[in-house]
Short mmCIF file of C-alpha atoms and ligand atoms in Angstrom, two decimals:
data_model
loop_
_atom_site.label_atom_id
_atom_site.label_comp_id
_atom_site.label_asym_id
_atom_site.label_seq_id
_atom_site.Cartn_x
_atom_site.Cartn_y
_atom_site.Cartn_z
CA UNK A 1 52.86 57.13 -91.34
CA UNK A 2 56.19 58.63 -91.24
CA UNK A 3 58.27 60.62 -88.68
CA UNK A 4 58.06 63.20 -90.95
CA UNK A 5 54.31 62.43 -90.86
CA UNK A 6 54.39 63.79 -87.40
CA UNK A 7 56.41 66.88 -87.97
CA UNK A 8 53.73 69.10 -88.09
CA UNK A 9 52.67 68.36 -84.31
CA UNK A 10 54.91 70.55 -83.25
CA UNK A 11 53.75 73.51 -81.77
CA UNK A 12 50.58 71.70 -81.55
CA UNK A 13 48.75 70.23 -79.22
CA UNK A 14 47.77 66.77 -80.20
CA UNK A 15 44.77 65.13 -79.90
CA UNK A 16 44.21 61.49 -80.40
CA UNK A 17 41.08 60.12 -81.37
CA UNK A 18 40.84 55.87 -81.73
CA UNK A 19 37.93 53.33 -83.01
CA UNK A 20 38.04 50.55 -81.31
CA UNK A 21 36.22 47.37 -83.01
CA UNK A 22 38.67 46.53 -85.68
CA UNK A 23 41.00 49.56 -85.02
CA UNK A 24 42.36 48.86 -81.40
CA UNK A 25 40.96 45.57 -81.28
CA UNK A 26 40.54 42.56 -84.05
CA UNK A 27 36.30 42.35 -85.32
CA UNK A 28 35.34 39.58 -83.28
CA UNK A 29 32.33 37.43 -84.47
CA UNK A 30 30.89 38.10 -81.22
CA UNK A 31 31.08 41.42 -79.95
CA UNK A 32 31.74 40.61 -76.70
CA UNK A 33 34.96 38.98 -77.06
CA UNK A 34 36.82 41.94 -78.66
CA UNK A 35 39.14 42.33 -75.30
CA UNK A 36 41.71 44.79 -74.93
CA UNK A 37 44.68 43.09 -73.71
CA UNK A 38 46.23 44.67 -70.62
CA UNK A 39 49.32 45.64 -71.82
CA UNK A 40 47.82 47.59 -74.63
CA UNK A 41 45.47 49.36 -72.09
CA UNK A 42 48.42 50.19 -70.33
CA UNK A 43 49.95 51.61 -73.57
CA UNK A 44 46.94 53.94 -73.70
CA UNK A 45 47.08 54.54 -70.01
CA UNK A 46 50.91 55.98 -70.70
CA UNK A 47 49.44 57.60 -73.75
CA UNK A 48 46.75 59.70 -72.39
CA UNK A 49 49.39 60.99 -69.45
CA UNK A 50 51.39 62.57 -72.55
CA UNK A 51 48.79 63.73 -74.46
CA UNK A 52 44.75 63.85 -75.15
CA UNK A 53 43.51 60.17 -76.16
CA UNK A 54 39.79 59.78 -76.88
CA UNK A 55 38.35 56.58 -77.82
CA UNK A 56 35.34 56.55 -80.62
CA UNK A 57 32.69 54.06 -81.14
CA UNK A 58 29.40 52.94 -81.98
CA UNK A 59 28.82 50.89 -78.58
CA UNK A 60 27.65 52.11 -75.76
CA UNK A 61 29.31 54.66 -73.47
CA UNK A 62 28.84 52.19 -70.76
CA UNK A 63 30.32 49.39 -72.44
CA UNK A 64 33.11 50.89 -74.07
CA UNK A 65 34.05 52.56 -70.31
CA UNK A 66 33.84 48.74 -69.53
CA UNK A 67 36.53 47.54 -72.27
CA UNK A 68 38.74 50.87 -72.39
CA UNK A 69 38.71 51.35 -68.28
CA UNK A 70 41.50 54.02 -68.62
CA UNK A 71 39.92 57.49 -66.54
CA UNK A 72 42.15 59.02 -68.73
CA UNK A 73 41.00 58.35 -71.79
CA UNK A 74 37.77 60.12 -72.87
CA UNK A 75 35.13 58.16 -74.73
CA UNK A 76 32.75 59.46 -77.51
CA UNK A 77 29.78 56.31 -77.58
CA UNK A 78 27.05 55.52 -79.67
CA UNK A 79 28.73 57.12 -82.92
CA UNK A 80 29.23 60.54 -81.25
CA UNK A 81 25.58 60.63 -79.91
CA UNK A 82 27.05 60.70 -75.77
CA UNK A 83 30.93 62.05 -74.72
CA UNK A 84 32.50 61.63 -71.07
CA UNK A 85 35.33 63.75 -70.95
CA UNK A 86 36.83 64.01 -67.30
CA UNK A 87 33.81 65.42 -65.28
CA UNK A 88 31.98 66.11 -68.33
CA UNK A 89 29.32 63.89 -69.77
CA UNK A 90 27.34 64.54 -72.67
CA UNK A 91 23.78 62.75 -74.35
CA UNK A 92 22.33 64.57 -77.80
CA UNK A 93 19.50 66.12 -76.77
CA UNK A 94 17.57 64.84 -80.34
CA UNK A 95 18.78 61.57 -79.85
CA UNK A 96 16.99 61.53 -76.15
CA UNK A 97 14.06 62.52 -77.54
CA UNK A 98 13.54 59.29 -79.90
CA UNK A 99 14.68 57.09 -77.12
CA UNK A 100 10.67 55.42 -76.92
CA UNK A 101 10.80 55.20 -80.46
CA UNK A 102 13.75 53.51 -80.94
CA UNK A 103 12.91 50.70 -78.20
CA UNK A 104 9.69 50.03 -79.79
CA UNK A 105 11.42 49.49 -83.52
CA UNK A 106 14.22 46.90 -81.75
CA UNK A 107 11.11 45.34 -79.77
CA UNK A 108 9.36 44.50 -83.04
CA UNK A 109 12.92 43.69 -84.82
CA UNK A 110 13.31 40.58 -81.91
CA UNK A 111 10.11 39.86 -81.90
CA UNK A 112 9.32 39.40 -85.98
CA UNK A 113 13.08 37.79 -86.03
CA UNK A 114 12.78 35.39 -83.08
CA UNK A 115 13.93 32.21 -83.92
CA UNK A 116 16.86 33.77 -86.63
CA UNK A 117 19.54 31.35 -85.41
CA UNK A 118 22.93 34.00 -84.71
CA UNK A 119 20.90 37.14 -84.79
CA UNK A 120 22.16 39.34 -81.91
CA UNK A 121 20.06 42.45 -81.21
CA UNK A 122 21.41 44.76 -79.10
CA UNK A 123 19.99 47.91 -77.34
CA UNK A 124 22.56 50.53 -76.56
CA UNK A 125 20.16 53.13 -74.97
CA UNK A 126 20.40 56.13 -78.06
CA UNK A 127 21.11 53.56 -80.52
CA UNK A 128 20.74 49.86 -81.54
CA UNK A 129 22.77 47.14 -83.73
CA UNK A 130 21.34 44.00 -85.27
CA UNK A 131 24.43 41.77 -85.63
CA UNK A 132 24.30 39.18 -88.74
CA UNK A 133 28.01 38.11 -88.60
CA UNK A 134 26.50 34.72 -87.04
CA UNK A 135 23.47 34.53 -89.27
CA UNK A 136 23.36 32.58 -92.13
CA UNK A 137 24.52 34.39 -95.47
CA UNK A 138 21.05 33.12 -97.04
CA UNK A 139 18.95 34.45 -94.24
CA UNK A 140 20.75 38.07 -93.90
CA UNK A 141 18.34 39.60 -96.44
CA UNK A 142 15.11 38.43 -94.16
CA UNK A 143 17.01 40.30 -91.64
CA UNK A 144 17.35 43.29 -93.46
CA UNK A 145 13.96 44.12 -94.81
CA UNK A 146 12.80 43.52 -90.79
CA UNK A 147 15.26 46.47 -89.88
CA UNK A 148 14.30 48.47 -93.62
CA UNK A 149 10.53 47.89 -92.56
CA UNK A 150 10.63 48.75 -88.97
CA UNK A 151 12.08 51.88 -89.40
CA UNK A 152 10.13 52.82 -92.42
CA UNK A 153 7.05 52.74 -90.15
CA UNK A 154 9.20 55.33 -87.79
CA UNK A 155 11.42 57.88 -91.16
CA UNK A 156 10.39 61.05 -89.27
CA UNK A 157 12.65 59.88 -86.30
CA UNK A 158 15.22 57.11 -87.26
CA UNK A 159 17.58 55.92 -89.79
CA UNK A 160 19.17 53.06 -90.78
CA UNK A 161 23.13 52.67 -91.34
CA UNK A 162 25.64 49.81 -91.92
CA UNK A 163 28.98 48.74 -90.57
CA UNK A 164 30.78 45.52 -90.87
CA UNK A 165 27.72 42.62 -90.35
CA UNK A 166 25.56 45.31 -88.73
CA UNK A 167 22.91 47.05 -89.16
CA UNK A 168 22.16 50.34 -86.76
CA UNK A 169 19.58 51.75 -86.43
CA UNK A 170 20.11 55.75 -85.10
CA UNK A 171 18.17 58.65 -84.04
CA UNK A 172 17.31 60.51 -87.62
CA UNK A 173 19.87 63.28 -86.98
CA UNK A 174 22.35 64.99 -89.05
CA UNK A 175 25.48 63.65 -86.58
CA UNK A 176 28.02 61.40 -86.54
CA UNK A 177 31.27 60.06 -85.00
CA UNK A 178 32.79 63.27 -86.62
CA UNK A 179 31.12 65.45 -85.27
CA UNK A 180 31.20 64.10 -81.73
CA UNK A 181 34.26 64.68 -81.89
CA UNK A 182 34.48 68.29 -83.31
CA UNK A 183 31.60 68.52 -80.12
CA UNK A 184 34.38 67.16 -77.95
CA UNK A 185 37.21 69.11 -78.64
CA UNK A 186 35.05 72.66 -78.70
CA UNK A 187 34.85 72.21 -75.04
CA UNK A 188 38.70 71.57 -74.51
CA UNK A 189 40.70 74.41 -74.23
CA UNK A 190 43.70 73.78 -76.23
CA UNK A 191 46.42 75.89 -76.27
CA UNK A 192 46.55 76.88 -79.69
CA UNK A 193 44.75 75.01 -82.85
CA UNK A 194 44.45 71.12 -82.35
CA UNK A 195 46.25 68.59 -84.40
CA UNK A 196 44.04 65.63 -84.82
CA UNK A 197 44.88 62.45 -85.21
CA UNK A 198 42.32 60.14 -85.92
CA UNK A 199 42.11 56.56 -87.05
CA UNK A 200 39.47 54.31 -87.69
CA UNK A 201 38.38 51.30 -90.15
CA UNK A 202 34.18 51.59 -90.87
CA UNK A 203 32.01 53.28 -92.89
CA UNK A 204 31.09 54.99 -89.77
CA UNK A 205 34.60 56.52 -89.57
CA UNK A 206 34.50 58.27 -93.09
CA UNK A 207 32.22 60.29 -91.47
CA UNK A 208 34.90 61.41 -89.36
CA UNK A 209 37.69 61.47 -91.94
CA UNK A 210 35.47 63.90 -93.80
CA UNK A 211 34.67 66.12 -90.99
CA UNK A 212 38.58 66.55 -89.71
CA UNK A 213 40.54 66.38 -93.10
CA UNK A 214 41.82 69.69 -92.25
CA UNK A 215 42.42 69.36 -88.81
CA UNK A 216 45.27 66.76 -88.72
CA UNK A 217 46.17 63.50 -89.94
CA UNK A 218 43.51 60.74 -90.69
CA UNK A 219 44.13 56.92 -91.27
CA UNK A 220 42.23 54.19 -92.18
CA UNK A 221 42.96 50.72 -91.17
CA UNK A 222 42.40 47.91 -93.98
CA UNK A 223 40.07 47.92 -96.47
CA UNK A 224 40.70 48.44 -100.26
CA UNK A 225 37.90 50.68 -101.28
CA UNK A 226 37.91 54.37 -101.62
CA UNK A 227 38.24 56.59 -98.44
CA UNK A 228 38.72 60.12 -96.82
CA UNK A 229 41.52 59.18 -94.83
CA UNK A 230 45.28 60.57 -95.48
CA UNK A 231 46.89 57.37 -95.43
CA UNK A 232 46.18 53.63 -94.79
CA UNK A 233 47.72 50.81 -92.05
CA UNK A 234 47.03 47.46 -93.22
CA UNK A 235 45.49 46.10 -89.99
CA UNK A 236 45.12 46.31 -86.41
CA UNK A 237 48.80 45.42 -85.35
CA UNK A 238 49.72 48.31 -87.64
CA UNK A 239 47.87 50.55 -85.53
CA UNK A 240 49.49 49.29 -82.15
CA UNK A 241 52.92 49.99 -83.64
CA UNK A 242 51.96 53.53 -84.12
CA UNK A 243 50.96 54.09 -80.98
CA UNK A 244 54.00 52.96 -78.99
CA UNK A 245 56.16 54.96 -81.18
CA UNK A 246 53.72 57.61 -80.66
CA UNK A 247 54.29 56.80 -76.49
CA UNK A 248 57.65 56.98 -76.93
CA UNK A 249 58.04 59.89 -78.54
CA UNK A 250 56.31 62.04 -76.10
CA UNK A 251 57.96 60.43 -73.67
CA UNK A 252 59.21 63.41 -71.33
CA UNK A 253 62.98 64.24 -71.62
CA UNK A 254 65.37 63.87 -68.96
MG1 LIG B 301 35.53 50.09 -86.15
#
């Protein structure tokens, strides 16, 4: 993206919106190790003084508080399903509601899979991932008519999706990151119409790119395929140049 990419933030009020696995951070093969280093939090520390910075992603709420730890940063978790935004915290009513069901399909996805060497399944209260990245290539398939059957024995109320190596399964609800974050930014008051910048490398970001084409500028970071997104940045370090120029420039004046 250009300076002249930019130009139309002025008179705007500018509102950031981040991924984080494989956007802020490189995919890891275990989840757990994709750190944010401490000089790039600070970066987003310095960031979210200037300006509104909201971090979007498929974990948790509670973990991605964990990795981000800015307070002023807002976080939209489990693919838009729960927002803490300041004081303000937020859980999708529908995706409560499915919570029991949800528990029992990841209870019978460990239990019919136990003994898959590298399968992680992970409970992240309104949603779940299966991780293959560490499973065999051969044995992935197993894996995935598990997941398909599980939730076929529970359509009315969940639905399966895919990222990169994972499988999530989700409340059956028409929402996603996008419109977590269109949720998010109707209870901001901005001073006149928000320019959006959003930027993001998954499936689960289209979504997103889709929802906010109009409402700013939308990037997506590597791939080759077909997206929604504005423009592309090649990979992760892309992305952290951005965003110091971005600090920079909104760096008060003298
Ligand atoms: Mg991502």
């Amino acid at each position: 993206m250009t300076g002249r990419g930019l130009e139309p933030v002025r008179g705007r009020p500018l509102f950031l919106f981040l991924d984080y696995d494989g956007t802020l951070v490189p995919i890891r093969r275990r989840p757990e190790d994709a750190v944010l280093s401490r000089p790039r939090r600070e970066i987003l520390r310095r960031l979210s003084r200037r300006t509104f910075v909201a971090v979007v992603s498929g974990r948790s709420l509670a973990d991605i508080k964990g990795r981000i730890g800015v307070a002023s940063v807002a976080l939209v978790g489990n693919h838009g399903l729960e927002i803490a935004c300041g004081a303000r915290r937020w859980r999708h009513p529908g995706a409560e509601a499915v919570r029991g069901d949800l528990g029992r399909a990841l209870a019978a996805v460990r239990r019919r899979l136990r003994g898959c060497p590298g399968l992680l399944v992970e409970d992240k209260g309104l949603t779940g991932s299966v991780h293959v990245r560490r499973v065999r290539p051969g044995r992935r398939a197993e894996v995935e008519a598990v997941v398909r059957d599980e939730i076929g024995r529970r359509r009315r109320t969940l639905m399966l999706t895919r990222g990169h190596c994972v499988l999530e399964l989700r409340p059956r609800l028409a929402w996603n990151k996008g419109l977590g974050v269109r949720s998010l930014l109707a209870g901001l008051e901005a001073e006149g119409r928000p320019f959006v910048v959003y930027i993001g490398d998954d499936a689960t970001d289209e979504d997103a790119f889709r929802v906010l084409r109009r409402d700013g500028v939308t990037i997506r970071v590597g791939g080759t395929g077909p997206t929604f997104a504005r423009f592309r940045l090649p990979s992760v370090r892309e992305v952290w140049v951005l965003l110091r120029r971005l600090e920079r420039d909104l760096r008060p004046g003298p």
